[in-house]
Tab-separated table of N, CA and C in Angstrom:
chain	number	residue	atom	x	y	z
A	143	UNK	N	207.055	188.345	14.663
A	143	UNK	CA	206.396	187.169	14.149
A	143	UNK	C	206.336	186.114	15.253
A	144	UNK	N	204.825	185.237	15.584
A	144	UNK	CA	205.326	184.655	16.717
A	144	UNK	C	205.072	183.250	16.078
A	145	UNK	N	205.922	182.398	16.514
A	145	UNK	CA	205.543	181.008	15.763
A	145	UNK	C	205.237	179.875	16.471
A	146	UNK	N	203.876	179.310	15.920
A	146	UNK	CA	203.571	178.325	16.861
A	146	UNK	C	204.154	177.140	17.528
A	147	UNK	N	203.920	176.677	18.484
A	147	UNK	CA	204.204	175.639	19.138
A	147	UNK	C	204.370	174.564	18.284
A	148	UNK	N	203.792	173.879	17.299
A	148	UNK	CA	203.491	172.711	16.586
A	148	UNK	C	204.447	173.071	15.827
A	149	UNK	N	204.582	174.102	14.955
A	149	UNK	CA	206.018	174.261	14.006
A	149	UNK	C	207.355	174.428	15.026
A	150	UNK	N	207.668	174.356	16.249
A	150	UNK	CA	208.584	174.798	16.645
A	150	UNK	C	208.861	173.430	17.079
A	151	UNK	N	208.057	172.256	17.767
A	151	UNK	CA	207.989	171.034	17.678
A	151	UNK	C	208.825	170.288	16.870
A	152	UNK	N	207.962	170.722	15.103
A	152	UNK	CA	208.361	170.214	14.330
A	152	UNK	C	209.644	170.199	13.458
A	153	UNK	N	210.218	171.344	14.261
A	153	UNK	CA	211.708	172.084	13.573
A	153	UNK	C	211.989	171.291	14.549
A	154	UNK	N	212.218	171.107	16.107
A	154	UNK	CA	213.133	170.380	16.335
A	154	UNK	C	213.292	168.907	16.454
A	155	UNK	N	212.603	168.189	16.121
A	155	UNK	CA	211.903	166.663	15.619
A	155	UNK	C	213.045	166.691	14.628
A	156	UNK	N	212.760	167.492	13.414
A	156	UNK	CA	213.771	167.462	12.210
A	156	UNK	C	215.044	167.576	12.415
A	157	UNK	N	215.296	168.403	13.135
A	157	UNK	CA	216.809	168.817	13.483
A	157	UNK	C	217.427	167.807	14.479
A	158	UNK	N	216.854	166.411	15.128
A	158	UNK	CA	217.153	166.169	15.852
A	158	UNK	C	217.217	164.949	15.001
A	159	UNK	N	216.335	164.487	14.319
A	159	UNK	CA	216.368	163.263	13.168
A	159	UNK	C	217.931	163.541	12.323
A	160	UNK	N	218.163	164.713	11.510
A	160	UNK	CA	218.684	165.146	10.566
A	160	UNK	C	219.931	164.555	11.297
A	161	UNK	N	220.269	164.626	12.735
A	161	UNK	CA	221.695	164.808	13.726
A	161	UNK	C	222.011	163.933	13.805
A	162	UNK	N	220.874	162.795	14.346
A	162	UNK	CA	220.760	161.180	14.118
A	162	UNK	C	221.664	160.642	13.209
A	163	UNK	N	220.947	161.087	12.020
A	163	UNK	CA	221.484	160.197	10.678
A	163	UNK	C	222.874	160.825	10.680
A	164	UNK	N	222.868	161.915	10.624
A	164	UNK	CA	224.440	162.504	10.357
A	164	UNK	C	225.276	162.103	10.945
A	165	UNK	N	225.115	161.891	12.837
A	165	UNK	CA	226.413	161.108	13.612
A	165	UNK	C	226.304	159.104	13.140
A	166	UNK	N	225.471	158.718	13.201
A	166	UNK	CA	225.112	157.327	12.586
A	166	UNK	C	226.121	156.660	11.855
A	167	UNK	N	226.974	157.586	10.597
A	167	UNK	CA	227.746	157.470	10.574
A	167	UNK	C	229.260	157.168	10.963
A	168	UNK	N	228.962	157.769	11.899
A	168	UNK	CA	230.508	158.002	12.977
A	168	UNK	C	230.816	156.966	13.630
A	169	UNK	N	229.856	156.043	13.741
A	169	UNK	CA	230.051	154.459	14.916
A	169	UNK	C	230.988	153.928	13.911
A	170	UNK	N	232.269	153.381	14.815
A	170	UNK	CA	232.572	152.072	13.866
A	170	UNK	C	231.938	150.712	14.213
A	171	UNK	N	232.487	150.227	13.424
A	171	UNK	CA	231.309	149.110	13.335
A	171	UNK	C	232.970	147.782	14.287
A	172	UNK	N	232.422	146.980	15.091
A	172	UNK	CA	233.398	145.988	15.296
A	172	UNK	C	232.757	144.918	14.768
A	173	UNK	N	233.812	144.182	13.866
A	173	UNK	CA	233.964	142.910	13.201
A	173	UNK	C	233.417	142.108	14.179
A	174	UNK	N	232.367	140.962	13.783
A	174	UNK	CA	231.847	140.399	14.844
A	174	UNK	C	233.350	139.094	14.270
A	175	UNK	N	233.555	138.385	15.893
A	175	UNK	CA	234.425	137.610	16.118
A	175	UNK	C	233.781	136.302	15.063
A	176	UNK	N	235.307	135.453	14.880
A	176	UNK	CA	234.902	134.252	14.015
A	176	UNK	C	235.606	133.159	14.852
A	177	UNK	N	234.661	132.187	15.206
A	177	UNK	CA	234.792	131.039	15.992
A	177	UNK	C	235.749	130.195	15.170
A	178	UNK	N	237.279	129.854	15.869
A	178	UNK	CA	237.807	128.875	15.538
A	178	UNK	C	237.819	127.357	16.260
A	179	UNK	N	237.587	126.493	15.650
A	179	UNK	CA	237.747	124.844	16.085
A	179	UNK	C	239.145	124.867	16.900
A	180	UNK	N	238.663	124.861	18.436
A	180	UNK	CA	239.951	124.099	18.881
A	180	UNK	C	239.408	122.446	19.461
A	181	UNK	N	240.474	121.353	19.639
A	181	UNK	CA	240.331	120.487	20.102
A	181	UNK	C	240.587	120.349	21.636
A	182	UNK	N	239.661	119.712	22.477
A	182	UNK	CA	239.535	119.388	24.269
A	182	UNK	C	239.560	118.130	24.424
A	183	UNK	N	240.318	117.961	25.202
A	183	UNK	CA	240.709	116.102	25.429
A	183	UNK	C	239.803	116.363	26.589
A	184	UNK	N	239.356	117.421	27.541
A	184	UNK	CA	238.417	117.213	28.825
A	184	UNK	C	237.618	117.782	28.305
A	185	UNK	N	236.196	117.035	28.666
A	185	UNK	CA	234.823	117.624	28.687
A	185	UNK	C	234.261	118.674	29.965
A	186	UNK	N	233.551	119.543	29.518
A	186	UNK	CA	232.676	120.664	29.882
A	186	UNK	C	232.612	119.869	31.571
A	187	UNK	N	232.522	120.713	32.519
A	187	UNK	CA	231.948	120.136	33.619
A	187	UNK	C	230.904	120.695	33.740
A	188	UNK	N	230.382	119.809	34.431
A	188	UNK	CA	228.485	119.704	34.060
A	188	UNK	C	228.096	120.067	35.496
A	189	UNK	N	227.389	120.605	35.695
A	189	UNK	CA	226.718	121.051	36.703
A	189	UNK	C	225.841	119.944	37.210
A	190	UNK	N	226.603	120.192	39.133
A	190	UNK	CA	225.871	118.946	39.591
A	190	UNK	C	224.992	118.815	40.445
A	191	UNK	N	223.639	118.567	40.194
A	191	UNK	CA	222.914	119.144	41.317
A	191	UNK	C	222.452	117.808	42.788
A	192	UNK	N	222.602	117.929	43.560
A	192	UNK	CA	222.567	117.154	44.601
A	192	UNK	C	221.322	116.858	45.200
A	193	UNK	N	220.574	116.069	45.474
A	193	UNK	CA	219.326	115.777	45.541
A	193	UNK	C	218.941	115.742	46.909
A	194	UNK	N	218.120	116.802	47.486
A	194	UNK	CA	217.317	117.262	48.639
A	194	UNK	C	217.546	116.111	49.410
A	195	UNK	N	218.420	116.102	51.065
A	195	UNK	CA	218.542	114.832	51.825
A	195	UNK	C	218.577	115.537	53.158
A	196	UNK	N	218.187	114.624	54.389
A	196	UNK	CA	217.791	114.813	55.219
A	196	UNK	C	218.955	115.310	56.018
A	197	UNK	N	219.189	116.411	56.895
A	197	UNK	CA	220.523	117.075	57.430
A	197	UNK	C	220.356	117.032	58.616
A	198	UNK	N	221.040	115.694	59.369
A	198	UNK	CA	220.726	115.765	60.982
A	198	UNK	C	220.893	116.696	61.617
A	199	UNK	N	221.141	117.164	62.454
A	199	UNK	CA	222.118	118.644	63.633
A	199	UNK	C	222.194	119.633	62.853
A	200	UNK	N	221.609	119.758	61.275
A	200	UNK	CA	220.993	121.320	61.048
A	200	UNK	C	219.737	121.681	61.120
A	201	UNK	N	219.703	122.927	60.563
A	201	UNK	CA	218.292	123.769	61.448
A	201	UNK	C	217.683	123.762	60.151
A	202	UNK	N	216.053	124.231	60.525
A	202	UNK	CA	214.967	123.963	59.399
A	202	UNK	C	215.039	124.397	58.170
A	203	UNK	N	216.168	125.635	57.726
A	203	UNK	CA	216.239	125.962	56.563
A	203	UNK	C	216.995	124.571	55.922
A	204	UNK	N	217.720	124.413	56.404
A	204	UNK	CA	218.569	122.999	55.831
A	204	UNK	C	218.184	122.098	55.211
A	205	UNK	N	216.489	122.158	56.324
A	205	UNK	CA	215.644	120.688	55.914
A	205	UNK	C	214.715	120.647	54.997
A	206	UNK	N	214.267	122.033	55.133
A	206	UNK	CA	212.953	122.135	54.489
A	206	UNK	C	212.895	121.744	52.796
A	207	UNK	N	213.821	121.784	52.325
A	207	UNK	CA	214.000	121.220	50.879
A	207	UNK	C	213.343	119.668	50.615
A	208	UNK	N	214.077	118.809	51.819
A	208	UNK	CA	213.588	117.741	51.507
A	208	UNK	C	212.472	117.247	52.449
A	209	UNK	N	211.999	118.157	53.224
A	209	UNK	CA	210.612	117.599	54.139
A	209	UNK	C	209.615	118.400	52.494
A	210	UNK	N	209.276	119.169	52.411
A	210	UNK	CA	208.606	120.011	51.034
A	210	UNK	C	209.066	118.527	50.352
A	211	UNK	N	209.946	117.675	49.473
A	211	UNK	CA	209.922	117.120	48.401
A	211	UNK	C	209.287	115.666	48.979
A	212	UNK	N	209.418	115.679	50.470
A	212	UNK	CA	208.741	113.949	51.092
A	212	UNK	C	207.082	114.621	51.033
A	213	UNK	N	206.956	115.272	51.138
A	213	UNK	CA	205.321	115.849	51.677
A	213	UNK	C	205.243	116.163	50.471
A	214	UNK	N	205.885	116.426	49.471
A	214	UNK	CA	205.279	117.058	47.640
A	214	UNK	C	204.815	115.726	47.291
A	215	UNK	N	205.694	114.659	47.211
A	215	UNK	CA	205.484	112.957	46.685
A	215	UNK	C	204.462	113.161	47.188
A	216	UNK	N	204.217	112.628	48.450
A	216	UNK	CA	203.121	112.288	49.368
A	216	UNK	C	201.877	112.532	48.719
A	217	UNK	N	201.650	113.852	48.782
A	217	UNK	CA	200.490	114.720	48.246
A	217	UNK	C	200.310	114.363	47.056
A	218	UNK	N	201.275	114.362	46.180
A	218	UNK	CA	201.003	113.881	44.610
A	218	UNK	C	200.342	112.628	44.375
A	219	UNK	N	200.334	111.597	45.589
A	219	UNK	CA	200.471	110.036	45.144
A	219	UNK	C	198.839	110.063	45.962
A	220	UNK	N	198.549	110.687	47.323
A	220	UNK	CA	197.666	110.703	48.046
A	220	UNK	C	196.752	111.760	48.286
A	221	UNK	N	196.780	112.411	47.723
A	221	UNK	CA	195.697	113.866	48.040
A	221	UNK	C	195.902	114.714	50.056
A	222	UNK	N	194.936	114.868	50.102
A	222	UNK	CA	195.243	115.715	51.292
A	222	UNK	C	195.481	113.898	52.278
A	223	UNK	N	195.084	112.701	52.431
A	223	UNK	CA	195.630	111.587	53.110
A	223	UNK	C	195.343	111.748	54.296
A	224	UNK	N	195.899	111.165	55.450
A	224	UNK	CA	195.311	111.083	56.797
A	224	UNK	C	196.659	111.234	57.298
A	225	UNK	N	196.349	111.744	58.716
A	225	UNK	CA	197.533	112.304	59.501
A	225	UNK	C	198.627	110.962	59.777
A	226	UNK	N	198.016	109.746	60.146
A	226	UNK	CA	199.153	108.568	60.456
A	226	UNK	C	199.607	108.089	59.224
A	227	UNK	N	199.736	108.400	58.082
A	227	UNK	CA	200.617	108.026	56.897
A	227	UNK	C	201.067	108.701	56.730
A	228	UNK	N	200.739	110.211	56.635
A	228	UNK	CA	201.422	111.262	56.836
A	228	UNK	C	202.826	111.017	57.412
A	229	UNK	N	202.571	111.440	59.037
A	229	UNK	CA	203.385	110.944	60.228
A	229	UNK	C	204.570	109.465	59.514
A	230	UNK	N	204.403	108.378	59.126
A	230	UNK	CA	204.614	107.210	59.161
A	230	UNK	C	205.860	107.767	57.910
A	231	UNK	N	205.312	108.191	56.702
A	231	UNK	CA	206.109	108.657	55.682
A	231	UNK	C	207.235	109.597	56.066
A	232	UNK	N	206.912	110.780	56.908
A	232	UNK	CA	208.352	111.097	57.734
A	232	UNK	C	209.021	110.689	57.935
A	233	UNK	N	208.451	109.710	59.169
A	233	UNK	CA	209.393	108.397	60.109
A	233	UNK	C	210.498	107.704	58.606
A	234	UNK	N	209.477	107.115	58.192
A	234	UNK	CA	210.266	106.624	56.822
A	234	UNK	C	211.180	107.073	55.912
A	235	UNK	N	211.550	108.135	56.075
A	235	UNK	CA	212.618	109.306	55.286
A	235	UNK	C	213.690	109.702	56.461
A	236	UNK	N	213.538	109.151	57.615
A	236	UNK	CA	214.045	109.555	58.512
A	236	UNK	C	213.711	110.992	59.815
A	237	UNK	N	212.497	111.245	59.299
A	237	UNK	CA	212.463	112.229	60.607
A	237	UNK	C	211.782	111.443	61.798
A	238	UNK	N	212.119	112.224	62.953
A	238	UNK	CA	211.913	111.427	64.723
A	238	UNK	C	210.486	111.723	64.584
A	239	UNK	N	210.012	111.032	64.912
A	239	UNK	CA	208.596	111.136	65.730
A	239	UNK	C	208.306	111.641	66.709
A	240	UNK	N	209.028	111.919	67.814
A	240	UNK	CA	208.701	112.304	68.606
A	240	UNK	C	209.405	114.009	68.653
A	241	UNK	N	209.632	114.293	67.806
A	241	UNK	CA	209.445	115.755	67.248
A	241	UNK	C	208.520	115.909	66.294
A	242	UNK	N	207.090	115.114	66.202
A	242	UNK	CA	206.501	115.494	65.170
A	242	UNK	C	205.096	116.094	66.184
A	243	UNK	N	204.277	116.693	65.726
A	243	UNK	CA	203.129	116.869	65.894
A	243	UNK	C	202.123	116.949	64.661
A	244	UNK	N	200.875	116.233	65.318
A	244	UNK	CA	200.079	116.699	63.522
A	244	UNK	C	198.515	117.272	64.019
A	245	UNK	N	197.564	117.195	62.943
A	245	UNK	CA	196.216	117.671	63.625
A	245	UNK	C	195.242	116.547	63.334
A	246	UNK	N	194.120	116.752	63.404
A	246	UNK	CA	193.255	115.638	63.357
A	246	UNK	C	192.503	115.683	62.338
A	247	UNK	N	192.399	114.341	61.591
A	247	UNK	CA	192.126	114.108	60.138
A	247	UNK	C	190.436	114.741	59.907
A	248	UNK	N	189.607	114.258	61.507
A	248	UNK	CA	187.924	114.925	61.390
A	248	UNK	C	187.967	116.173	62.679
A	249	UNK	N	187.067	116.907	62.158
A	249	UNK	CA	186.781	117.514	62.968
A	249	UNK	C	185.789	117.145	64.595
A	250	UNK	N	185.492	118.040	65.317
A	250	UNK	CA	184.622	117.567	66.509
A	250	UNK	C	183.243	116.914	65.831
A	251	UNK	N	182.929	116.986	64.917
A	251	UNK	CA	181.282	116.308	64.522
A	251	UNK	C	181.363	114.850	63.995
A	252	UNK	N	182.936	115.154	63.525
A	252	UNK	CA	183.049	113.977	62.529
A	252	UNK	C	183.153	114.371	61.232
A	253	UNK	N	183.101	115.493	60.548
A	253	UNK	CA	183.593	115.103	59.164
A	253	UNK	C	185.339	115.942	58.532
A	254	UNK	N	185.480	115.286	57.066
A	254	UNK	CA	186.688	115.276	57.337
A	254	UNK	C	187.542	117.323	57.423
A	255	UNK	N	188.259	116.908	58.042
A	255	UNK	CA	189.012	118.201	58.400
A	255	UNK	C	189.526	119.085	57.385
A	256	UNK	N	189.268	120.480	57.114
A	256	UNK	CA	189.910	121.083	55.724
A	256	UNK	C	191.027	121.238	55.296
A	257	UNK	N	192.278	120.782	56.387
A	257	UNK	CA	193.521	120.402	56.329
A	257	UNK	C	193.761	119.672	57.308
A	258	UNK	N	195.072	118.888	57.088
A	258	UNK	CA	195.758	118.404	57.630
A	258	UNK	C	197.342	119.293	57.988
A	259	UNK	N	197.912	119.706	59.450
A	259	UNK	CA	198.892	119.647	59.536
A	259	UNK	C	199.860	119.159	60.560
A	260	UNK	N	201.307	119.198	59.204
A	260	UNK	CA	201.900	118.189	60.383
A	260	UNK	C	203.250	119.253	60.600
A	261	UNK	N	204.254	118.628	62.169
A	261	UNK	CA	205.032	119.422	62.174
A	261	UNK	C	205.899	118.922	62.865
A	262	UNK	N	207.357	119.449	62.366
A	262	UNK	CA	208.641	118.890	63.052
A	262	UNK	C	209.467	119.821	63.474
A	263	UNK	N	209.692	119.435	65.155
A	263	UNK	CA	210.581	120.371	65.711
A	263	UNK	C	212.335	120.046	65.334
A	264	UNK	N	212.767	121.123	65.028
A	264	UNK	CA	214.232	121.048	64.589
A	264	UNK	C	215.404	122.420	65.240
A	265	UNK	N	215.837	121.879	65.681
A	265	UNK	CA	216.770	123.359	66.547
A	265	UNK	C	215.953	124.161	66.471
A	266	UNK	N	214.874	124.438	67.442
A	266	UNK	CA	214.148	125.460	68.133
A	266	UNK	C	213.115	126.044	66.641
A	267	UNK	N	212.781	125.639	65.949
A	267	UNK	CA	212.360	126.118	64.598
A	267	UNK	C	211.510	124.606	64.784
A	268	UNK	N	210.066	125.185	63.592
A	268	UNK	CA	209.516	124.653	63.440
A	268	UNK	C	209.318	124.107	61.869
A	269	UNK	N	209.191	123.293	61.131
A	269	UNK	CA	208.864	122.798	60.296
A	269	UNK	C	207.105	123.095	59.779
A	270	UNK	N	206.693	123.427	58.918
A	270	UNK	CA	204.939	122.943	59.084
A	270	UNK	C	205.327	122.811	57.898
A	271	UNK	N	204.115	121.645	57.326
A	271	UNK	CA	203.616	120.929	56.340
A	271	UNK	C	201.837	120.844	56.172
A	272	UNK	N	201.311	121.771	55.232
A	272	UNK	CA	199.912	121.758	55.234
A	272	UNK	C	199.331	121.187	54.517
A	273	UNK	N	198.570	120.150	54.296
A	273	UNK	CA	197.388	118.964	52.932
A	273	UNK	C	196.701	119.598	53.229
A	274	UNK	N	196.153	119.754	52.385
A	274	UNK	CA	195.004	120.692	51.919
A	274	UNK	C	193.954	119.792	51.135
A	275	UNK	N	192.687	120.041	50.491
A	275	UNK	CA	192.319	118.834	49.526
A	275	UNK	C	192.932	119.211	48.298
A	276	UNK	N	193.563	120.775	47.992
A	276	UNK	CA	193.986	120.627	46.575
A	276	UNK	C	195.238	121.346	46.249
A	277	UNK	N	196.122	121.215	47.654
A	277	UNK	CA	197.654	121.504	47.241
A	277	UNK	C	198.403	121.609	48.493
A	278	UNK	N	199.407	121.121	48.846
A	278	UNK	CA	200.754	121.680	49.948
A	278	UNK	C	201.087	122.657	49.794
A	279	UNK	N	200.991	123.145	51.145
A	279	UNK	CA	202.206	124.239	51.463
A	279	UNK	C	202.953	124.373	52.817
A	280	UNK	N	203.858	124.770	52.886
A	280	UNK	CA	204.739	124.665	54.138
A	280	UNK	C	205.701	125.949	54.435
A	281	UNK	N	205.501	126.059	55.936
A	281	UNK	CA	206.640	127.260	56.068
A	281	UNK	C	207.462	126.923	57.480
A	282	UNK	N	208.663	127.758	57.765
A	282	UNK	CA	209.283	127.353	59.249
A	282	UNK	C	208.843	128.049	59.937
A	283	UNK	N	208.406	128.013	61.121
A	283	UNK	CA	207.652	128.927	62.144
A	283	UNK	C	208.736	128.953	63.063
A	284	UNK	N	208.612	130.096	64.354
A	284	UNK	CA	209.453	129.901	65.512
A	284	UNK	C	208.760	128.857	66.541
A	285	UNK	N	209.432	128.364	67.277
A	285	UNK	CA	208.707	127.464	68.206
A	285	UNK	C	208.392	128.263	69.109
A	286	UNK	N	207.102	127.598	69.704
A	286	UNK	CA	205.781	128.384	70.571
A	286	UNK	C	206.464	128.056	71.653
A	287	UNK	N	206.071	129.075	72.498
A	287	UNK	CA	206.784	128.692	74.051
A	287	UNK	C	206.352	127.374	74.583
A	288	UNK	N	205.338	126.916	74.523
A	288	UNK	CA	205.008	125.811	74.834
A	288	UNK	C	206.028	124.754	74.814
A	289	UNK	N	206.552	124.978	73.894
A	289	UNK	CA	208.200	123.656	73.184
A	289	UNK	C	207.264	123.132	72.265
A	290	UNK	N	205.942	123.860	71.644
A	290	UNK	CA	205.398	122.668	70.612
A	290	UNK	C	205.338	123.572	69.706
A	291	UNK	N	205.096	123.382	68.357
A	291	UNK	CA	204.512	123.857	66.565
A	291	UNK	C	203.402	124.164	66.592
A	292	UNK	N	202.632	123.406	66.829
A	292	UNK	CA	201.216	123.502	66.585
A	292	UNK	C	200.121	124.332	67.762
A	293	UNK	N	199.664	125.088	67.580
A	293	UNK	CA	198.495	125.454	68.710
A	293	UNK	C	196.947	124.569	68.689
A	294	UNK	N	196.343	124.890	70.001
A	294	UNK	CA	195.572	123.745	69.642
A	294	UNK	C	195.693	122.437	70.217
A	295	UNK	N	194.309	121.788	70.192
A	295	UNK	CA	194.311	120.289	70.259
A	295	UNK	C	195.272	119.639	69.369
A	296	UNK	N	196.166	118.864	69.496
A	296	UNK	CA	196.412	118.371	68.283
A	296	UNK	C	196.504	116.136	68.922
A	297	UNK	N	196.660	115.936	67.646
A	297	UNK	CA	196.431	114.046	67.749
A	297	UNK	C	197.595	113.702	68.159
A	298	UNK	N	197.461	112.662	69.088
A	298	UNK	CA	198.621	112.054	69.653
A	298	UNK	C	199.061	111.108	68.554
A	299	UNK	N	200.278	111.120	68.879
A	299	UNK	CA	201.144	109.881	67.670
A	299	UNK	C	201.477	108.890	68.344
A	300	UNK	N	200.965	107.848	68.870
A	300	UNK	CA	200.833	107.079	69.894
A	300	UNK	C	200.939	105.729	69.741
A	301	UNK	N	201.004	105.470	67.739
A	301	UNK	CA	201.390	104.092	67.210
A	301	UNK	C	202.769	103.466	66.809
């Protein structure tokens, strides 16, 4: 007698259900726990988070938290903005100027440039900061042999 595939399927579907239910039984069950009231004269310590600040004599991973949150404001308050407020708003948070480099707000014809970037040298690492017209972004680059960030013409910071 040869028996098909689909009934042989179906015998063991059953036999495997039937085994189910039968061990199902066998779990014990653990009492879920019951919360008793104790009293705490000290409160919970709260998690404290420390707010992105400028880290002299460390390197760009250090910084980049709070150059990203000076250049996030920035962008939020000003759109893509012009390179010397840019620049000026650094200065103002504390980064050197004369580790900065940026690019030029127009292009060679004159109109305005499709980004702006700016950049700060920090222990051999580079900082970049990109305005865009419709969002920042930033990454650490290695520094170019040159000793500069940026390739390219870029605008003197000269005010």
């Amino acid at each position: 007698m040869r028996v098909r595939p689909t009934r042989r399927l179906g015998a063991v579907l059953a036999l495997t259900l039937a085994a189910a239910v039968a061990l199902s039984g066998c779990v014990a069950e653990t009492p879920e726990p019951t919360a008793t009231p104790t009293a705490s004269t000290t409160p919970a310590p709260e998690a404290s988070e420390t707010a992105p600040m400028l880290r002299p004599g460390e390197n760009a991973v250090a910084n980049r938290q709070f150059f990203d949150q000076i250049n996030t404001e920035y962008f939020e308050a000003n759109g893509r903005g012009d390179g010397r407020t840019i620049v000026d708003n650094l200065i103002d948070n504390g980064f050197e100027k004369q580790d900065m480099e940026i690019t030029a707000d127009t292009t060679a014809i004159g109109l305005a440039a499709d980004s702006i970037v700016v950049s700060v040298r920090i222990k051999g690492e580079c900082l970049l900061g990109q305005f865009a017209p419709d969002n920042y972004a930033s990454s650490i680059e290695p520094l170019l042999g040159t000793g500069g960030c940026l390739v390219g013409k870029t605008r003197a910071i000269d005010w």
